[in-house]
PDB file of C-alpha atoms in Angstrom:
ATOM      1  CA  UNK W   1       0.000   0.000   0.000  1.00  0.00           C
ATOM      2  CA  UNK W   2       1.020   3.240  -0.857  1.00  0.00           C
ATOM      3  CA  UNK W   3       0.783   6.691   1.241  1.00  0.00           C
ATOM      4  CA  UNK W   4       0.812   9.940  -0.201  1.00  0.00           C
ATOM      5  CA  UNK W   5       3.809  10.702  -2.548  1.00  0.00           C
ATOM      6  CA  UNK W   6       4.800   7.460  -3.340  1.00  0.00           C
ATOM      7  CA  UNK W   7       6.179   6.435   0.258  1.00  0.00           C
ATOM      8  CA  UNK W   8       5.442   2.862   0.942  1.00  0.00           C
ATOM      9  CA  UNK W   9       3.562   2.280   4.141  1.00  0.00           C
ATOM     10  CA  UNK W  10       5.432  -0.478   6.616  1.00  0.00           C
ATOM     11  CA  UNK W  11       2.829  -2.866   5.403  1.00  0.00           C
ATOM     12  CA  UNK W  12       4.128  -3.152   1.786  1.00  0.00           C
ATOM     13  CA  UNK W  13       3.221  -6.535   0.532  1.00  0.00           C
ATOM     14  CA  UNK W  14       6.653  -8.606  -1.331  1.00  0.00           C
ATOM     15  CA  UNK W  15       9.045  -5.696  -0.399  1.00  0.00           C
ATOM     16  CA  UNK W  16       7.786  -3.833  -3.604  1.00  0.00           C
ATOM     17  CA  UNK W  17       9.302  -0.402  -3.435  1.00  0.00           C
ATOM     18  CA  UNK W  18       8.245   1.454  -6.953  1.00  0.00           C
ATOM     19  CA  UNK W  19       7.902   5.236  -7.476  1.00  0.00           C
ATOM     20  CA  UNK W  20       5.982   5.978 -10.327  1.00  0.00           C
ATOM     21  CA  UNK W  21       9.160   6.724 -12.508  1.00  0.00           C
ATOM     22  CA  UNK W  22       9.569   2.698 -12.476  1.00  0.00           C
ATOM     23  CA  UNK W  23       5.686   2.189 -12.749  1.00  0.00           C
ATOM     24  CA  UNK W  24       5.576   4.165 -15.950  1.00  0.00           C
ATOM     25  CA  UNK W  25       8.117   2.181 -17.506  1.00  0.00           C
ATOM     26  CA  UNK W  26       6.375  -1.298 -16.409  1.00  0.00           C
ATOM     27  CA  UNK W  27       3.819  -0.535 -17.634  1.00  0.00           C
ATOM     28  CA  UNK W  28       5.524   0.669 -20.982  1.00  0.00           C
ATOM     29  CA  UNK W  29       7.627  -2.047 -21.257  1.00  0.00           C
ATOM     30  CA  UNK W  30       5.290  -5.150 -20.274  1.00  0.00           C
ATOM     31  CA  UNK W  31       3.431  -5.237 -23.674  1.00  0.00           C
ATOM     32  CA  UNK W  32       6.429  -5.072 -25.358  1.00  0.00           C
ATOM     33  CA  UNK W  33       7.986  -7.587 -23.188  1.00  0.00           C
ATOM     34  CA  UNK W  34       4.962 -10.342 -23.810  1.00  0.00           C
ATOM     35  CA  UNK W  35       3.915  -9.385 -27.736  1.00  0.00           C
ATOM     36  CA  UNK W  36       2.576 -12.313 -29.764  1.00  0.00           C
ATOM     37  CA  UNK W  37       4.674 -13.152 -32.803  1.00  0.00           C
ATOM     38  CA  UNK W  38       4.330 -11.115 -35.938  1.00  0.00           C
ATOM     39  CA  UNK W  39       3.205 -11.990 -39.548  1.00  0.00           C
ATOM     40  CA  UNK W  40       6.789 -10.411 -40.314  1.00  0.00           C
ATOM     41  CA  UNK W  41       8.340 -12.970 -37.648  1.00  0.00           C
ATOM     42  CA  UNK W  42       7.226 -16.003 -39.375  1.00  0.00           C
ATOM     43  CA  UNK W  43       5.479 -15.088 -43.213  1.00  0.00           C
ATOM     44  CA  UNK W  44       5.031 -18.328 -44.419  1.00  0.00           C
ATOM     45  CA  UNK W  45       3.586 -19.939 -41.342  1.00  0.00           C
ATOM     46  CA  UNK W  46       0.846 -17.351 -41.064  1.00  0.00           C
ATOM     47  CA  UNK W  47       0.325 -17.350 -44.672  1.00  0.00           C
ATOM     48  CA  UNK W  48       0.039 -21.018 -45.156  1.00  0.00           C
ATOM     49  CA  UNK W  49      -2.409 -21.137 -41.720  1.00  0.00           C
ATOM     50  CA  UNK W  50      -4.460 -18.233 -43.245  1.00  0.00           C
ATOM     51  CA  UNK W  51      -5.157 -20.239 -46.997  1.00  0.00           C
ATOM     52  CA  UNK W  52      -5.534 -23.175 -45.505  1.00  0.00           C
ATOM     53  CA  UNK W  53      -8.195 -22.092 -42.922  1.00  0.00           C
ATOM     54  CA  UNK W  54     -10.074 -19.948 -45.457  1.00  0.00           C
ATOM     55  CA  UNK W  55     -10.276 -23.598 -47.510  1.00  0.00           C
ATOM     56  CA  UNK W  56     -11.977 -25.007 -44.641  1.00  0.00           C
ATOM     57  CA  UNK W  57     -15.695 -25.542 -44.113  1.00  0.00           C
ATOM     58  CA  UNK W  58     -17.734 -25.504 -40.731  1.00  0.00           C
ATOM     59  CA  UNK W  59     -17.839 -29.868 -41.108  1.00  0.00           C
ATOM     60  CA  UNK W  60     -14.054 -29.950 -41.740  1.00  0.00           C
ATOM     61  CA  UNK W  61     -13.837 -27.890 -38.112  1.00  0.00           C
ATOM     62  CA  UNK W  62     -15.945 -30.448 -36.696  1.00  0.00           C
ATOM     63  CA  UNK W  63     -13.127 -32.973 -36.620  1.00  0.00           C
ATOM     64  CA  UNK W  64      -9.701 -33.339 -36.365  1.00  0.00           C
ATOM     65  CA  UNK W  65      -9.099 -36.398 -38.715  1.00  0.00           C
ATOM     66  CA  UNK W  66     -10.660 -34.391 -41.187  1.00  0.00           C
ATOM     67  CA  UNK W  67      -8.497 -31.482 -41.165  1.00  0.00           C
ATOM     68  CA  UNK W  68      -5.597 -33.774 -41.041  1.00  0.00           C
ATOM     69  CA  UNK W  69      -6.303 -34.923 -44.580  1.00  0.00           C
ATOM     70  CA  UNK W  70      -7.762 -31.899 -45.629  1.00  0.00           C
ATOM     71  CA  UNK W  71      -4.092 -30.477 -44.844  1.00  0.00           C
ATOM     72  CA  UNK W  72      -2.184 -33.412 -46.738  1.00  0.00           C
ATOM     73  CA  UNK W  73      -4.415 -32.795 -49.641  1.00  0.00           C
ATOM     74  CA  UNK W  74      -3.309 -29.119 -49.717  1.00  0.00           C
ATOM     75  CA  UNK W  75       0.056 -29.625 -49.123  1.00  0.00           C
ATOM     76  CA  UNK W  76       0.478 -32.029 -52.272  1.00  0.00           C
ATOM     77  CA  UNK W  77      -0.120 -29.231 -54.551  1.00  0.00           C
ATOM     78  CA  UNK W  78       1.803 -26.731 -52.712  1.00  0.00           C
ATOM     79  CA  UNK W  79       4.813 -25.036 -54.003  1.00  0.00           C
ATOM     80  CA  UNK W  80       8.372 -24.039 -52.766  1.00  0.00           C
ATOM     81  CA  UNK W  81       8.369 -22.699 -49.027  1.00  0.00           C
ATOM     82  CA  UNK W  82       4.523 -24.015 -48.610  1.00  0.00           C
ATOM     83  CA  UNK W  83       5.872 -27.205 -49.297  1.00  0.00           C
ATOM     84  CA  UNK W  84       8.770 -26.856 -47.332  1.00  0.00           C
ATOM     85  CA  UNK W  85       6.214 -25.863 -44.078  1.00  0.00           C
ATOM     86  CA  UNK W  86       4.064 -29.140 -45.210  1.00  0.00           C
ATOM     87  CA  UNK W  87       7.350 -31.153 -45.310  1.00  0.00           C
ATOM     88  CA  UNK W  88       8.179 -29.738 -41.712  1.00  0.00           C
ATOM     89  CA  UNK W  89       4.229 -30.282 -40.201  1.00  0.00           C
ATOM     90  CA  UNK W  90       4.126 -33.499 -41.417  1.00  0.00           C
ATOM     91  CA  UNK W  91       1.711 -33.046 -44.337  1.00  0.00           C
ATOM     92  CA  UNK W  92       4.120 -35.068 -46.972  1.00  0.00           C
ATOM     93  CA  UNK W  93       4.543 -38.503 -47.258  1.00  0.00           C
ATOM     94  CA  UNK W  94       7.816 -38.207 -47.283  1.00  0.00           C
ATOM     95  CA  UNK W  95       8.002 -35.760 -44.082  1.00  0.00           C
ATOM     96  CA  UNK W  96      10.102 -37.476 -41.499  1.00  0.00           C
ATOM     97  CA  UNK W  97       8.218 -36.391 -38.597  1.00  0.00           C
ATOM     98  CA  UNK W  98       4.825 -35.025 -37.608  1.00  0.00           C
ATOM     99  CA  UNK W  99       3.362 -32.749 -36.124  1.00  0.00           C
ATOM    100  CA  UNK W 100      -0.185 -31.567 -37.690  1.00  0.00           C
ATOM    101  CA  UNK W 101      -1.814 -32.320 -34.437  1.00  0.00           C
ATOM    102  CA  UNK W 102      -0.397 -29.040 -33.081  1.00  0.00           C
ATOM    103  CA  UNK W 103      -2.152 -27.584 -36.533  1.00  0.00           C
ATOM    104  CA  UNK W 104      -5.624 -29.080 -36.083  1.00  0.00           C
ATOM    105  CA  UNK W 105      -6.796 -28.731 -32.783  1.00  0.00           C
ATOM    106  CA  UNK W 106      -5.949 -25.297 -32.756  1.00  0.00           C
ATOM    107  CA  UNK W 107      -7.614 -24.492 -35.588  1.00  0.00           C
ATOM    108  CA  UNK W 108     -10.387 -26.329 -34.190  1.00  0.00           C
ATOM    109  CA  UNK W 109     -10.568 -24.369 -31.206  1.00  0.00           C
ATOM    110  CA  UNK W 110     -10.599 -21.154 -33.629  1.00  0.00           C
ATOM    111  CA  UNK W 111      -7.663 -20.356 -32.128  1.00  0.00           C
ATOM    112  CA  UNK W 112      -5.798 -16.754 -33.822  1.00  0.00           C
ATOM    113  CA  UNK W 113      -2.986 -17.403 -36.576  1.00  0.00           C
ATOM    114  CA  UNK W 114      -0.621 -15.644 -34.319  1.00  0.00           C
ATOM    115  CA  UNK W 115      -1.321 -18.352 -31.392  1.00  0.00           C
ATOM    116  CA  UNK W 116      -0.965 -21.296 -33.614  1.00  0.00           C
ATOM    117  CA  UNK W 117       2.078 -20.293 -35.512  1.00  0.00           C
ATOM    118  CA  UNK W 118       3.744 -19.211 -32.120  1.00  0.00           C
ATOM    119  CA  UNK W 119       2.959 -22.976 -30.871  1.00  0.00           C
ATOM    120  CA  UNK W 120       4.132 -24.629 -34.204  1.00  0.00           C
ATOM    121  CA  UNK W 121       7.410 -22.423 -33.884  1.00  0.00           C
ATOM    122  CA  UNK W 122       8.158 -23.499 -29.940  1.00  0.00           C
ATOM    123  CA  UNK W 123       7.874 -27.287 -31.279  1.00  0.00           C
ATOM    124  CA  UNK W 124       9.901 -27.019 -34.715  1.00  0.00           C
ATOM    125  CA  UNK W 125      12.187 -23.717 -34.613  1.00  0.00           C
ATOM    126  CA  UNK W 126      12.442 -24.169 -38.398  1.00  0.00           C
ATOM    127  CA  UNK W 127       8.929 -23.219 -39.555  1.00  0.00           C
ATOM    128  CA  UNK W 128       9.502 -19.612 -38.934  1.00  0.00           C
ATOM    129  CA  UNK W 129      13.085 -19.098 -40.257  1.00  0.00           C
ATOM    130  CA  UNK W 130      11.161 -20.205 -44.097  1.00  0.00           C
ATOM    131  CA  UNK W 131      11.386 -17.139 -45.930  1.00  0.00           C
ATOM    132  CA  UNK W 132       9.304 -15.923 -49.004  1.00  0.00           C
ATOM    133  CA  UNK W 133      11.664 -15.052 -51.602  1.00  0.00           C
ATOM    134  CA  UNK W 134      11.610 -11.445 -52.641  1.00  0.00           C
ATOM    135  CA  UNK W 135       9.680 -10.688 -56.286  1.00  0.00           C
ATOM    136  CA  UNK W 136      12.259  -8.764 -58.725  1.00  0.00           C
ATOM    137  CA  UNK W 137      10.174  -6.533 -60.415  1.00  0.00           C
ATOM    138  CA  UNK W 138      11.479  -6.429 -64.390  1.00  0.00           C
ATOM    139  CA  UNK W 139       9.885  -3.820 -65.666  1.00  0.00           C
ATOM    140  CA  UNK W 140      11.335  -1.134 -63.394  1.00  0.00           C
ATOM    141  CA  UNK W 141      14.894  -3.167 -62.051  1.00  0.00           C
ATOM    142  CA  UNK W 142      17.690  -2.280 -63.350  1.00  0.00           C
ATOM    143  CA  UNK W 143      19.880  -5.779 -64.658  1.00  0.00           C
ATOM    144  CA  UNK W 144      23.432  -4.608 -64.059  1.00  0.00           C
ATOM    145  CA  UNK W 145      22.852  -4.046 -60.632  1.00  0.00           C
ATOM    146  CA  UNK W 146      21.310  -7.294 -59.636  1.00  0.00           C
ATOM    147  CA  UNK W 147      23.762  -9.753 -58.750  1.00  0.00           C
ATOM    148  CA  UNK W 148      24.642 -12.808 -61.392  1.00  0.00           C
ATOM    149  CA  UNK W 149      22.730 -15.660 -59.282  1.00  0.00           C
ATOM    150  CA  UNK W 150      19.444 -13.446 -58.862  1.00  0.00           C
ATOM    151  CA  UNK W 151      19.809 -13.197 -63.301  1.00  0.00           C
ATOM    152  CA  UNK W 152      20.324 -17.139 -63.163  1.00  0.00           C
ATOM    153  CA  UNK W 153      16.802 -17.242 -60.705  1.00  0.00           C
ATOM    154  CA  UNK W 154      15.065 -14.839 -62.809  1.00  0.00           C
ATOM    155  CA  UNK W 155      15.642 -17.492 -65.979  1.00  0.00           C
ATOM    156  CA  UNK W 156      15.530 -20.424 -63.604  1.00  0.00           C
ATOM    157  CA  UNK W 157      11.861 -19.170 -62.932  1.00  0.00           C
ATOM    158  CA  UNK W 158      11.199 -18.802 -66.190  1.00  0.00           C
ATOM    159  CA  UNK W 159      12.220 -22.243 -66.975  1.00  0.00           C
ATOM    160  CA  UNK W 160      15.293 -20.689 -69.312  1.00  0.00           C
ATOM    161  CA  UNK W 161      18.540 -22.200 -69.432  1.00  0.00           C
ATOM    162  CA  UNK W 162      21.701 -19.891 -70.616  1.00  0.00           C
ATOM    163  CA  UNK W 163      24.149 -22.038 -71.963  1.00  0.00           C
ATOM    164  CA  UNK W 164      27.232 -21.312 -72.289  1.00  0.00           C
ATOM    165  CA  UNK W 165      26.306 -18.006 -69.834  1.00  0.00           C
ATOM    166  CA  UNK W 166      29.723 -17.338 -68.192  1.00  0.00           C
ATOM    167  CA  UNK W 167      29.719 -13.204 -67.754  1.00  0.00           C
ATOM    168  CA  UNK W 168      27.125 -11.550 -65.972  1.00  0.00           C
ATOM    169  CA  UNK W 169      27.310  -9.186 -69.256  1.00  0.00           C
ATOM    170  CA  UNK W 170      25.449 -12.407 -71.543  1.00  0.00           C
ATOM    171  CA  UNK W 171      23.361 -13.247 -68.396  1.00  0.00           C
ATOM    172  CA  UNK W 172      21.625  -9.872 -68.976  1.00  0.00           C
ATOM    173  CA  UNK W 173      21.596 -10.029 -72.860  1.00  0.00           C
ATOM    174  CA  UNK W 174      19.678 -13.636 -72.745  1.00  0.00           C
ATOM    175  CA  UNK W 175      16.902 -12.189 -70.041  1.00  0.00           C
ATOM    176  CA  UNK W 176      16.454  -8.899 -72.407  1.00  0.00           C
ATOM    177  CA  UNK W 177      16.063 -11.724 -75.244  1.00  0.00           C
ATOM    178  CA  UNK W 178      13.250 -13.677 -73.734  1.00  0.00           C
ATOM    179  CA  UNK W 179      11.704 -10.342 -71.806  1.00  0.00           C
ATOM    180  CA  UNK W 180       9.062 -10.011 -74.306  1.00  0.00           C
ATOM    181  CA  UNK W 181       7.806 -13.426 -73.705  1.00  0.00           C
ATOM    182  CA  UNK W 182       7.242 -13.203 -70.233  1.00  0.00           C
ATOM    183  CA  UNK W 183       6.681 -10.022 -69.382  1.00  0.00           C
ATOM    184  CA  UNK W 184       3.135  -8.777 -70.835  1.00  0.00           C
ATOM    185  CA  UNK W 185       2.705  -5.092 -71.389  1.00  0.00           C
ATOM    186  CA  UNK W 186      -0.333  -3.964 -69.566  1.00  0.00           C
ATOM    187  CA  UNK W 187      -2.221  -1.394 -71.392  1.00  0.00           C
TER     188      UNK W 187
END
């Protein structure tokens, strides 16, 4: 219990001796202290979580079997880092461990995307260090300035091979070729 101006009476409960100075930045600091993890944190877990529970109906949240296979359905037509989280959760057949019990129930239990991911991440540490790969925008980046193995991705993506492609000059000159092919002009 406090008396006036912050002096703590003789009854103080657990020796708790805070002026308001220390107060203020409790209180301040606590939220920051105990946040929930961010989309930003852990993008591809939040993103998968979010298209798969959109793909759900009110049934499939009836039981947990259900979303189990509902989940390894998904997961066989996912692509790069979705795959990657299925292969981690246990949604591939060729996953060596799983885990899409700590998927279901909560989504079950409606719990938020921000809960579930935080769970998924305290069991397998991995899920949240997948990383969406950045888009290269080709109308407006400038080539010479990217470095030789994002030119390689860019044709890689394309399903382009450079043969021969030894300079980062002839990189360049085979993505300028095949620009007009991929890259629509939108009127």
């Amino acid at each position: 219990m406090l008396l006036a101006y912050g002096q703590p009476s003789r009854n103080c409960r657990f020796g708790m001796n805070l002026g308001f100075g220390e107060m203020f930045l409790l209180v301040i600091l606590l939220p920051v202290l105990s946040s929930a993890l961010k989309a930003d944190d852990c993008e591809v877990c939040f993103k998968v979580v979010d298209t798969f529970r959109a793909s759900l109906s009110e049934s499939d949240l009836k039981d947990r079997f259900k979303v189990d296979n509902k989940f390894r359905a998904w997961c066989e037509d996912s692509k790069g880092k979705d795959h990657k989280f299925c292969y981690y959760m246990g949604g591939l057949e060729e996953s060596a461990t799983g885990i899409l019990g700590e998927l279901s129930k909560p989504l079950i239990s409606s719990l938020p995307t921000d809960k579930i991911c935080e769970r998924l991440k305290k069991k397998d540490g991995q899920i949240c260090d997948l990383r969406y790969e950045k888009q290269i925008d080709l109308k407006t980046v400038d080539l010479k300035k990217l470095k030789v193995r994002d030119l390689r991705k860019i044709l890689s993506d394309w399903d382009e091979d450079c043969d021969g492609c030894v300079e980062k000059a002839e990189y360049i000159k085979r993505i300028e070729e095949l620009k007009p092919k991929y890259l629509r002009e939108e009127l």
